[in-house]
Short mmCIF file of C-alpha atoms and ligand atoms in Angstrom, two decimals:
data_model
loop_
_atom_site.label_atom_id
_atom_site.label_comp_id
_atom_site.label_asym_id
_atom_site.label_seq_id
_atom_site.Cartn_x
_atom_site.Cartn_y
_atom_site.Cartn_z
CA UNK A 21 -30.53 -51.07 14.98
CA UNK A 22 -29.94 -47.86 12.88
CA UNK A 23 -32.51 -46.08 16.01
CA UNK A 24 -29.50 -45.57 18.15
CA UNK A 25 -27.27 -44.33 16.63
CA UNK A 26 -29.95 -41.53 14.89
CA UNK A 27 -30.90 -40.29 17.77
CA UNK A 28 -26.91 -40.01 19.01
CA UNK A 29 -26.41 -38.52 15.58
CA UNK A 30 -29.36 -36.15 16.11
CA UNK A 31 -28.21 -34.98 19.30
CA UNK A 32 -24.11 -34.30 17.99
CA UNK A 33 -25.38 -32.58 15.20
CA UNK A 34 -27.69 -30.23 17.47
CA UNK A 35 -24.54 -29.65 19.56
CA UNK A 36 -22.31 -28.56 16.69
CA UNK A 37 -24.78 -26.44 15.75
CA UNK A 38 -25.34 -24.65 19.09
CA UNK A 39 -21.58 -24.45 19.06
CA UNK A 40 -21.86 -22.61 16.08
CA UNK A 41 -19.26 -25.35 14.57
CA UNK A 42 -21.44 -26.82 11.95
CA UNK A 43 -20.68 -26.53 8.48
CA UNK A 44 -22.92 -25.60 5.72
CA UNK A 45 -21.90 -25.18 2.30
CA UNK A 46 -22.73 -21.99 0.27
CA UNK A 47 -24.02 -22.88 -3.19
CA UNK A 48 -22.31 -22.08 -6.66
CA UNK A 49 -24.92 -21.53 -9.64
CA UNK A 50 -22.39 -20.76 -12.31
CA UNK A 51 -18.25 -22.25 -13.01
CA UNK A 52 -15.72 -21.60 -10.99
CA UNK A 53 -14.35 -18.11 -11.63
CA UNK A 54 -13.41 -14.99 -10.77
CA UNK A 55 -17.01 -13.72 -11.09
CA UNK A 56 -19.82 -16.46 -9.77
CA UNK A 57 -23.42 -16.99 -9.43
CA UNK A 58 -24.11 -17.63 -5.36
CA UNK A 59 -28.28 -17.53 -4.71
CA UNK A 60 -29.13 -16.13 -8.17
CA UNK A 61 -26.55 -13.58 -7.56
CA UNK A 62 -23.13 -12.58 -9.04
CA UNK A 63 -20.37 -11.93 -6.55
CA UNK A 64 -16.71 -11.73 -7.04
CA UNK A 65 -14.71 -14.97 -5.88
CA UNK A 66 -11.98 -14.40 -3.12
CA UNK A 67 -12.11 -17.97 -1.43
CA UNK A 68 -11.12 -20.16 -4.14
CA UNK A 69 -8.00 -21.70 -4.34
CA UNK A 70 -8.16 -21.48 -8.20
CA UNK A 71 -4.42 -19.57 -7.81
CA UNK A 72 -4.02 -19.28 -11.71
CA UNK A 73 -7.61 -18.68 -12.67
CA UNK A 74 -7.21 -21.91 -14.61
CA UNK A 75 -10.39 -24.14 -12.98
CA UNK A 76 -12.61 -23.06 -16.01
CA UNK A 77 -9.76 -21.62 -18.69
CA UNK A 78 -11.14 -22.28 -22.44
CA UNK A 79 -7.70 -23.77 -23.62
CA UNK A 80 -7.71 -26.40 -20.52
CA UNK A 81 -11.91 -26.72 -21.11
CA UNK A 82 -11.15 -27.66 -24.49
CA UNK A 83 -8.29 -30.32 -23.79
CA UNK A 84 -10.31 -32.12 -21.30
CA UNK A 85 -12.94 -32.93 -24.05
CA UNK A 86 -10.42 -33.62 -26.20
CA UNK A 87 -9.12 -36.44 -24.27
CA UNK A 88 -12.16 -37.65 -23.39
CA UNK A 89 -12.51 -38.66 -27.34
CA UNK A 90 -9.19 -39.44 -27.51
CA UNK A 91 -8.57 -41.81 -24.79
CA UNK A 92 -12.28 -42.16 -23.65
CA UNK A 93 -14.02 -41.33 -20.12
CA UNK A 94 -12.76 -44.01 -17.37
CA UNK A 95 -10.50 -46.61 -16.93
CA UNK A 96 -12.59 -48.70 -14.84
CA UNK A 97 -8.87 -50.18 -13.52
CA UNK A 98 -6.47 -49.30 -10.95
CA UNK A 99 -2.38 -48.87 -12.90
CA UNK A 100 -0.97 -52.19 -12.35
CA UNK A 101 -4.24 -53.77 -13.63
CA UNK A 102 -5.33 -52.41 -17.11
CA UNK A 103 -5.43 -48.67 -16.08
CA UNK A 104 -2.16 -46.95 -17.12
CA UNK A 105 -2.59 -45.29 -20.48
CA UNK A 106 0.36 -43.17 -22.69
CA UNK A 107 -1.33 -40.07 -21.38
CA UNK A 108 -0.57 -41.19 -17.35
CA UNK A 109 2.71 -42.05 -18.48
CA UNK A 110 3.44 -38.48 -20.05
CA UNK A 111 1.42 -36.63 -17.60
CA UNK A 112 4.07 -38.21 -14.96
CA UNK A 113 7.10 -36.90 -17.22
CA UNK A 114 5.63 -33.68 -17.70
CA UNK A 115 5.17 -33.13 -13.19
CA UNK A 116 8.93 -34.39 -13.16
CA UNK A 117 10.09 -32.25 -15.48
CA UNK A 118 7.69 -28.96 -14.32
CA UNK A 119 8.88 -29.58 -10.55
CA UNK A 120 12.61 -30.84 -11.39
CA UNK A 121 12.54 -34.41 -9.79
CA UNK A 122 13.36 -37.75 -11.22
CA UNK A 123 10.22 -39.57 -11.73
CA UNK A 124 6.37 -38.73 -10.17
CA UNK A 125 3.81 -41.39 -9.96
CA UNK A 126 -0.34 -40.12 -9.85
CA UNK A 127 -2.79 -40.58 -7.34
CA UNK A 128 -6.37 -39.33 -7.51
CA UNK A 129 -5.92 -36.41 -4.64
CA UNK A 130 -3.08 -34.97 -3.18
CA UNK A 131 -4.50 -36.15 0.55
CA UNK A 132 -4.50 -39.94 -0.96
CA UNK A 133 -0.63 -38.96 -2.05
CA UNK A 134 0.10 -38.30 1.58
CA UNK A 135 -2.13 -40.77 2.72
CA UNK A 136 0.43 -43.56 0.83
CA UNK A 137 3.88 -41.92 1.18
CA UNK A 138 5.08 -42.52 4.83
CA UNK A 139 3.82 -46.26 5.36
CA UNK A 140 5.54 -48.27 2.86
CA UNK A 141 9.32 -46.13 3.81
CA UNK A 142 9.17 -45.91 7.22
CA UNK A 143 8.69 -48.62 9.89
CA UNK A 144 9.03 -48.83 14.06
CA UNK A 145 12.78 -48.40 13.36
CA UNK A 146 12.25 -44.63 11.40
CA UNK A 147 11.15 -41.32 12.52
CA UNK A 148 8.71 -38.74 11.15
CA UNK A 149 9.64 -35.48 12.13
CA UNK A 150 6.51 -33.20 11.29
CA UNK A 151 5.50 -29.38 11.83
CA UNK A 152 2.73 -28.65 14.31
CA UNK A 153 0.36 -27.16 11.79
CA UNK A 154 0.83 -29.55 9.01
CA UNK A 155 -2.06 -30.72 6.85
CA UNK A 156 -4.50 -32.99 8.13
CA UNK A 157 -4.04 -35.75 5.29
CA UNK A 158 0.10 -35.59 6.27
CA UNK A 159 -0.92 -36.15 9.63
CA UNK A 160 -3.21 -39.53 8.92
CA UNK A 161 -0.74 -40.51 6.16
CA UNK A 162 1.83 -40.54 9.66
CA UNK A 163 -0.36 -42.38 11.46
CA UNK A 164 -0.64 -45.38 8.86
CA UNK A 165 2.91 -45.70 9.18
CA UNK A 166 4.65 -47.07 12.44
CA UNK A 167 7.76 -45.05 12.82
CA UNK A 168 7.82 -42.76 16.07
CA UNK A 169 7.07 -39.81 15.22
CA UNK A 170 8.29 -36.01 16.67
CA UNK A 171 5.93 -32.74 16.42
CA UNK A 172 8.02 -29.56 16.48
CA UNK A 173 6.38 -26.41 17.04
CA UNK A 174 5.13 -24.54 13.89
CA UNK A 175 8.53 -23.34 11.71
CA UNK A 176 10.62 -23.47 14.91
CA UNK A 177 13.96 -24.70 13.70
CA UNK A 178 15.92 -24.59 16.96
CA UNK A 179 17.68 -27.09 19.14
CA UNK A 180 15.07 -26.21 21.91
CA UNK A 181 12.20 -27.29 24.46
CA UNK A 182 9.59 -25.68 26.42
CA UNK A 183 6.51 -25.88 28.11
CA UNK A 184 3.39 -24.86 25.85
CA UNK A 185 2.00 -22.58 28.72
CA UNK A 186 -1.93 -23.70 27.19
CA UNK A 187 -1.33 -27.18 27.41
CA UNK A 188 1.46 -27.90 29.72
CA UNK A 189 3.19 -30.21 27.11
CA UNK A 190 6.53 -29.81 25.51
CA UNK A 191 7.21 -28.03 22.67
CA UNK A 192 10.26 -28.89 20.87
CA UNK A 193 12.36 -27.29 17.96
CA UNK A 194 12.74 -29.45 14.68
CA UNK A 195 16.93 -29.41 15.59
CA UNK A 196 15.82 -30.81 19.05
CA UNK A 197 13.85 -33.50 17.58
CA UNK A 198 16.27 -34.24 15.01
CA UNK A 199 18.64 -34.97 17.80
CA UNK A 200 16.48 -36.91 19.68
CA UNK A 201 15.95 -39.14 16.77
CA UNK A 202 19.66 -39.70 16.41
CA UNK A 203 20.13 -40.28 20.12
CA UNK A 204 17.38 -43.13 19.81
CA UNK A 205 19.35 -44.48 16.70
CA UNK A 206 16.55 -44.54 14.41
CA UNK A 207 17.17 -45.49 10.63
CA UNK A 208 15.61 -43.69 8.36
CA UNK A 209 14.25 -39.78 9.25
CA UNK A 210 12.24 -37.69 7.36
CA UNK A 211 11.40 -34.25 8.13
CA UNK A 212 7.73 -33.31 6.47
CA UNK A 213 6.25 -29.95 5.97
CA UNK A 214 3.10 -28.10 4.23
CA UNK A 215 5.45 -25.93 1.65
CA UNK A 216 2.78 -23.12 2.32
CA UNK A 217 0.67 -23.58 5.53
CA UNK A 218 -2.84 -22.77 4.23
CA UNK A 219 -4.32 -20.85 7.21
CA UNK A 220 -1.43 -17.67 7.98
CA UNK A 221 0.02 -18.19 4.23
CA UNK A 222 3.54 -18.16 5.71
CA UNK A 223 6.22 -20.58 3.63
CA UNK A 224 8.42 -23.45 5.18
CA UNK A 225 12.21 -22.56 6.13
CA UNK A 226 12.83 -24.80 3.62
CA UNK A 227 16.53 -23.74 3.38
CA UNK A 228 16.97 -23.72 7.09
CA UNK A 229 15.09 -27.63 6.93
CA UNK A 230 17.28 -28.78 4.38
CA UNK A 231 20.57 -27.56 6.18
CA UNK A 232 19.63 -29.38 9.25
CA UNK A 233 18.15 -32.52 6.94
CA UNK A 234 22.09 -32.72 5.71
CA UNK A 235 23.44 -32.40 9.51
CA UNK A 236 21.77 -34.98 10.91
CA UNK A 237 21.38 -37.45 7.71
CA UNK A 238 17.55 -36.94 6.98
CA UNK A 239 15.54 -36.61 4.16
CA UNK A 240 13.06 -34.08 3.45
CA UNK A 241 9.06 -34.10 2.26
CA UNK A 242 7.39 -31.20 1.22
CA UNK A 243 3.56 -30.82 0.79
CA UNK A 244 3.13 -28.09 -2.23
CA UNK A 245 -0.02 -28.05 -2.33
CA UNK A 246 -0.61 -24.18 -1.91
CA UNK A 247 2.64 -23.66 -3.99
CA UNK A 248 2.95 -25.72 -7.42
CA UNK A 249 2.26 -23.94 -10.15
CA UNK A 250 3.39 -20.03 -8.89
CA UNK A 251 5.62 -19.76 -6.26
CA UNK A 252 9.04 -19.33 -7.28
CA UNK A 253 10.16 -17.15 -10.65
CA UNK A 254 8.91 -20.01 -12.54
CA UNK A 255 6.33 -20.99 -10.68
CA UNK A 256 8.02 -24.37 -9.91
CA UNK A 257 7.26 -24.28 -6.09
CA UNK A 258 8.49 -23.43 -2.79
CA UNK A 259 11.47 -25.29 -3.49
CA UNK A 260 12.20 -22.90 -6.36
CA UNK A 261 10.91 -19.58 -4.52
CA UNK A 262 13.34 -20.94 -1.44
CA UNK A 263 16.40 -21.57 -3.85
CA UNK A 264 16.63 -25.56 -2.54
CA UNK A 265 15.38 -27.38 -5.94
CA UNK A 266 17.25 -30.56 -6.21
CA UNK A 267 17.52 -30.83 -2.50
CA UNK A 268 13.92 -31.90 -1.80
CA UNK A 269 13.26 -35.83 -1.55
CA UNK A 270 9.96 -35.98 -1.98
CA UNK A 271 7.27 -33.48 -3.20
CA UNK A 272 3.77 -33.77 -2.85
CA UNK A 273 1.12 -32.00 -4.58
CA UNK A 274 -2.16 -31.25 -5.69
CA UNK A 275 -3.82 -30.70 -9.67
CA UNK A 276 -6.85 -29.44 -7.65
CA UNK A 277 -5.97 -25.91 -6.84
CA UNK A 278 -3.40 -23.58 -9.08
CA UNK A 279 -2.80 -26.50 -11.78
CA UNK A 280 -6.08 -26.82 -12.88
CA UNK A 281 -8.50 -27.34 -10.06
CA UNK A 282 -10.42 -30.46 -11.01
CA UNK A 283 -8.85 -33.14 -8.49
CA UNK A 284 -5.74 -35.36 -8.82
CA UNK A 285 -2.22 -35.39 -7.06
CA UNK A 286 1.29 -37.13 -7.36
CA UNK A 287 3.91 -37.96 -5.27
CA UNK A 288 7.22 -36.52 -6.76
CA UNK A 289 10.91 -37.35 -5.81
CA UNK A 290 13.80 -39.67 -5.99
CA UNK A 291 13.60 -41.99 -8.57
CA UNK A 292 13.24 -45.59 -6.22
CA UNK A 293 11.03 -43.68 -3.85
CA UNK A 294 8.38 -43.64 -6.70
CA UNK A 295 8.90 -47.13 -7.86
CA UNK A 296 8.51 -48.37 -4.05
CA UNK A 297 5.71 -46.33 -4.36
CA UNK A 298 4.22 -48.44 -7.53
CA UNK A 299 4.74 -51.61 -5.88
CA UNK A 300 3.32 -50.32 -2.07
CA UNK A 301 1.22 -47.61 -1.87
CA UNK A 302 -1.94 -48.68 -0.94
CA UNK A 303 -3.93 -45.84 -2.25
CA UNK A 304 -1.93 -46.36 -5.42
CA UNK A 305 -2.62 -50.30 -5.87
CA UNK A 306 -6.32 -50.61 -4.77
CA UNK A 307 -8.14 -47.15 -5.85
CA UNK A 308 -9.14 -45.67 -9.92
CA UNK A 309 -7.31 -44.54 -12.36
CA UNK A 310 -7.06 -40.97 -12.54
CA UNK A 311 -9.53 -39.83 -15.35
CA UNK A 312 -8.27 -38.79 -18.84
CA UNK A 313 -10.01 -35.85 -19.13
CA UNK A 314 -8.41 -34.75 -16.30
CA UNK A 315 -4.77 -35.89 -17.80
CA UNK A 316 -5.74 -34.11 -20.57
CA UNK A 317 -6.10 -30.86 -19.27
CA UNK A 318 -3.82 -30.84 -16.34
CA UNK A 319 -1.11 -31.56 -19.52
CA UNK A 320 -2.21 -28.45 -20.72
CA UNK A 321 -2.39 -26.69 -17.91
CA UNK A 322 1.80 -27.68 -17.82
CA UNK A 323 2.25 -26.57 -20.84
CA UNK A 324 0.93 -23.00 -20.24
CA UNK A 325 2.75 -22.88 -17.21
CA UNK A 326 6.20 -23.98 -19.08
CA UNK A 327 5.60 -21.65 -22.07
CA UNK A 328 5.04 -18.38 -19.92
CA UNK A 329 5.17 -16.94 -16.43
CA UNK A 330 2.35 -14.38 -17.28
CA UNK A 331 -0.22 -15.50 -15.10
CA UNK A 332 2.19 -16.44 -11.61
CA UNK A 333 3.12 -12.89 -12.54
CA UNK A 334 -0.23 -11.70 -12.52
CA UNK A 335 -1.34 -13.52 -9.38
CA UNK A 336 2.04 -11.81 -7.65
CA UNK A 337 1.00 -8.32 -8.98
CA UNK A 338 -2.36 -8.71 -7.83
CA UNK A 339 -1.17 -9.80 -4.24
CA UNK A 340 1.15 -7.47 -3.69
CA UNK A 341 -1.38 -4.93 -4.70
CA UNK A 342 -4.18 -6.35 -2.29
CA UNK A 343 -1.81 -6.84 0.56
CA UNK A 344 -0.05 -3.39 0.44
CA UNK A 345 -3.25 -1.39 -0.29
CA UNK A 346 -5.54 -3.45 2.66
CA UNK A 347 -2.71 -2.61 5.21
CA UNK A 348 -2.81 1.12 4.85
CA UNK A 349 -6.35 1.00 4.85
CA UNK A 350 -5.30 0.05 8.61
CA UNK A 351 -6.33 -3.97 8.63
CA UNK A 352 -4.24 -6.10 10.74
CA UNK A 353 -2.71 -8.37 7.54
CA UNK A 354 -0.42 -11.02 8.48
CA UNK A 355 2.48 -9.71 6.48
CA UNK A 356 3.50 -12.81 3.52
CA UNK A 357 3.86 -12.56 -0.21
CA UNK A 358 1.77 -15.28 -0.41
CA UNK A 359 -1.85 -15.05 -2.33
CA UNK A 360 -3.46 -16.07 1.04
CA UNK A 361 -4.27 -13.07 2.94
CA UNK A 362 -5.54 -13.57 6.39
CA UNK A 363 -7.00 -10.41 7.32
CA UNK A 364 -7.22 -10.84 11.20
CA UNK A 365 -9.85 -10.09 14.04
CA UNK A 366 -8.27 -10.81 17.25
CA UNK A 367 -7.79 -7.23 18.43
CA UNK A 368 -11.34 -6.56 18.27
CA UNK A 369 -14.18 -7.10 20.95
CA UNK A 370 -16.23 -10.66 19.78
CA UNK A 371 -13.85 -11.43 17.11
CA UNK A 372 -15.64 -14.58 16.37
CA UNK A 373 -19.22 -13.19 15.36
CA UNK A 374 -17.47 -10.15 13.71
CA UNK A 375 -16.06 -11.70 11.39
CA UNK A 376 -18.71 -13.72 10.72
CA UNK A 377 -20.70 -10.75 10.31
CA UNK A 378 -18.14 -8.95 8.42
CA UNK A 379 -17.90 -11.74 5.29
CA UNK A 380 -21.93 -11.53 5.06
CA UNK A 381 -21.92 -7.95 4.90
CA UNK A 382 -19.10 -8.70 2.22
CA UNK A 383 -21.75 -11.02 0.52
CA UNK A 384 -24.14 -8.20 0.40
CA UNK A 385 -21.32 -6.00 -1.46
CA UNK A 386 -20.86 -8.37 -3.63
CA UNK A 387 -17.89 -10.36 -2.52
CA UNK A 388 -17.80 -13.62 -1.62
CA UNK A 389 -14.76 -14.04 1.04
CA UNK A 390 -15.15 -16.75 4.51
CA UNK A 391 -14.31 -16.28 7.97
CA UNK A 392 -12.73 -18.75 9.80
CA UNK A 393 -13.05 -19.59 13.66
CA UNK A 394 -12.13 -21.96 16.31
CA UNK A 395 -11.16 -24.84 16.18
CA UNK A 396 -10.21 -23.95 12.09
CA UNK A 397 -7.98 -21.34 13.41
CA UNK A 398 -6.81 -20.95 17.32
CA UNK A 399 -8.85 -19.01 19.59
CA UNK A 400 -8.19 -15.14 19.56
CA UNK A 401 -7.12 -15.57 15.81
CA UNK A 402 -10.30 -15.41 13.88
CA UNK A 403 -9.73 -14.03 10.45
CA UNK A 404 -11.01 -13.69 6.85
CA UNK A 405 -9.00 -15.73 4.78
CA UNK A 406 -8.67 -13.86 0.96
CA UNK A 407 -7.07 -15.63 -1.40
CA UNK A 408 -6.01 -13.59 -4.54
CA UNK A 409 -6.26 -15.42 -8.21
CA UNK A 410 -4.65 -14.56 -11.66
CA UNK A 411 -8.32 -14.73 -12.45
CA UNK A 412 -9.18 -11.43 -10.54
CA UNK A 413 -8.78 -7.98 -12.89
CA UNK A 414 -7.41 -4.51 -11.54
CA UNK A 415 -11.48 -3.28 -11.42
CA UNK A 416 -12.16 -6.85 -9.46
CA UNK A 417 -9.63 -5.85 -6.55
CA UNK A 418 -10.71 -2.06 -6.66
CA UNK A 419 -13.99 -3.49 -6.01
CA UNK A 420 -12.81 -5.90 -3.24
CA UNK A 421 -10.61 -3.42 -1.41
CA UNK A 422 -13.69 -0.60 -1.38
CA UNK A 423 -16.20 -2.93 -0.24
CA UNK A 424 -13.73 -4.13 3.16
CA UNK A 425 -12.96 -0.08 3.82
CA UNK A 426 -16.98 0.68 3.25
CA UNK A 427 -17.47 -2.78 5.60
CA UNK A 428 -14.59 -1.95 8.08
CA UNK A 429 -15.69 1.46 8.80
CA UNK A 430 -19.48 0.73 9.05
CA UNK A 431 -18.05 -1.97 11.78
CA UNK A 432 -15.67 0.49 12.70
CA UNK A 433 -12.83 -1.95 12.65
CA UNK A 434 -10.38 0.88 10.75
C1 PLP B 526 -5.63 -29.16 -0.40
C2 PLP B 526 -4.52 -29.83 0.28
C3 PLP B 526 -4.37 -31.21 0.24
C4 PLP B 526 -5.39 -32.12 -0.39
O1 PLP B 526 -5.38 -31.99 -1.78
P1 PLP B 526 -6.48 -32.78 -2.64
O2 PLP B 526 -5.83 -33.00 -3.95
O3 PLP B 526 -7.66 -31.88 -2.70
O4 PLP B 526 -6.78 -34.04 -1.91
C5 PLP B 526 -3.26 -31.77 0.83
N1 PLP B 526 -2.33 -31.01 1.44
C6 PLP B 526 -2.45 -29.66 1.51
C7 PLP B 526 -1.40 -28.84 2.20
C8 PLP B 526 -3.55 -29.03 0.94
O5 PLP B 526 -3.68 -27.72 1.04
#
């Protein structure tokens, strides 16, 4: 039977490869770090999303193999079952308490936490009200659910609609759709948004969302993904760095980039939102146990984060730093005071293949930094995406920023 379907597969693969759209992965010799081993060679990291410079930090290193003697390796159980240790419990208190909501329950990756949220709250009578470029596990987590759902274009809070000239479809403004849902008498609405969209690095309106969320009686879900564990004074979010803590719903969010790195994810929010969540979410009732060792050191990693604001601080120094000195080198930098710096191509001739063949000359320099094309990033917006890390030293960035001027000009991009 499987003859087929090989050959089909064959043949699709081939394609993506002539379309230059196949992915292949880049191989790490060494930990994740500021400094890594890629082909028996050490470059400096610029792609990870290890914000903090936490994903191989001695003190978090060392509380992972503590818990693994202290509470053991697996749990071989989902929660309800026999999988719900002291350590989950506290781990939950600790993400309530860190991102100041009233109760959190784990799941074993963020895009499993969106994956359960929407489905067990909102039915054919609700409506999902969700930004254009949200992430793609928000977007299946909506499609589990049956509410109707409303798309409004990317951060565009007005009571508007237009044509998209590309596609000919209409483009509505989240007021306009929040309207629309009112007009159709729908129960329950919920406006959801990435906190930080992860391609441009630019951060929700969250004030602006929760303003209208009030108006028209909705409630509001934020992805934080790119945000938990630096943005804000305290690190707390977007919720904190937008001055709306308290007025957020529901939060989701990741241990697998800025709190640690490992994997591992939560739903956080009002305080019968979670325990629906206990009693419905799929994901929740019929998948593991999220590991102890990774309890264990994504506590610690909360405790760091409580005690001291040094390394958010760091990770803002070192962006500003990178953004501000790239620019007057004369790259076209989406401006953002976000660690994600997309450093973009679209003004130049073949923007596609010279970016590609800027981030290998990069590799030869040293520093290890992707680009990203279509259909990653829209046509005409090709980019290298940089992504700055508390990890990363004054000498690592003076290295980074003369290696793009030495790469630019050879290209003669600047
Ligand atoms: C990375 C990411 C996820 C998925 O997180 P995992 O814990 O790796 O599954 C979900 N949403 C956003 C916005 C992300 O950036």
């Amino acid at each position: 039977m499987y003859g087929q379907m090989k050959e089909f597969l064959n043949q699709e693969l081939q394609s993506l490869r002539e379309q230059k759209l196949y992915k292949s992965e880049r191989i790490i010799e060494s930990p994740q770090a500021a400094e890594i081993v890629v082909g028996g060679k050490k470059v400096l990291n610029f792609c990870a999303n290890n914000y903090l410079g936490l994903s191989s930090h001695p003190e978090l290193i060392k509380a992972a193999h503590e818990m693994i003697d202290y509470r053991g390796y697996g749990l071989s159980s989902v929660r309800f079952i026999c999988g719900t240790q002291d350590i989950h419990k506290e781990l939950e208190q600790k993400v309530s308490e860190f991102l100041g909501t009233e109760d959190t329950i784990l799941f074993c990756a963020a895009f499993d936490a969106n994956g359960a949220v929407f489905e067990p709250l909102f039915g054919p009578d609700d409506a999902i009200i969700t930004d254009a470029l949200n992430h793609a596990s928000i977007i299946d987590g909506i499609r589990l659910s049956k509410a109707k759902r409303w798309v409004y274009k990317h951060s565009d809070m007005r009571n508007i609609e237009e044509l998209d000239p590309a596609t000919g479809k209409d483009l509505k403004g989240l007021e306009r759709c929040l309207i629309e849902a009112n007009e159709q008498g729908c129960r329950f609405k919920v406006i959801a948004t990435d906190g930080v969209f992860s391609m441009d690095g630019d951060i929700a309106r969250l004030d602006e969302i929760c303003d209208l969320a009030e108006k028209y009686d909705a409630l509001v879900m934020v992805d934080e993904c790119h945000a938990s564990g630096f943005m804000g004074k305290t690190g707390r979010g977007t919720h904190e760095h937008k001055n709306v803590m308290g007025r957020i719903d529901i939060i989701t969010t990741t241990f697998g980039k800025a709190l640690g790195g490992a994997s591992g994810g939560c739903i956080s929010g009002r305080k019968e939102i979670i325990e629906w969540m206990r009693n419905k979410a799929r994901p929740y009732l019929f998948s593991n146990t999220l590991a102890p060792a990774i309890v264990g050191a994504t506590l610690k990693c909360l405790e760091i984060l409580t005690a001291s604001t040094e390394l958010r601080d760091k990770l803002e120094r070192n962006t500003t730093r990178f953004r501000k000195e790239m620019t007057e080198a004369g790259f076209d930098i989406i401006p953002g005071v976000h660690p994600i710096t997309p450093i973009m191509f679209g003004k130049y001739e073949n923007c596609s293949a010279l970016a590609v063949e800027f981030a290998n000359r990069m590799l030869e320099e040293g520093i290890y930094v992707i680009a990203f094309s279509f259909p990653v990033v829209p046509r005409g917006k090709d980019r290298i995406r940089v992504q700055l890390s508390a990890a990363h030293d004054e000498q690592h960035l003076d290295k980074a920023i003369a290696a793009f001027i030495k790469v630019g000009k050879e290209l003669k991009m600047i």
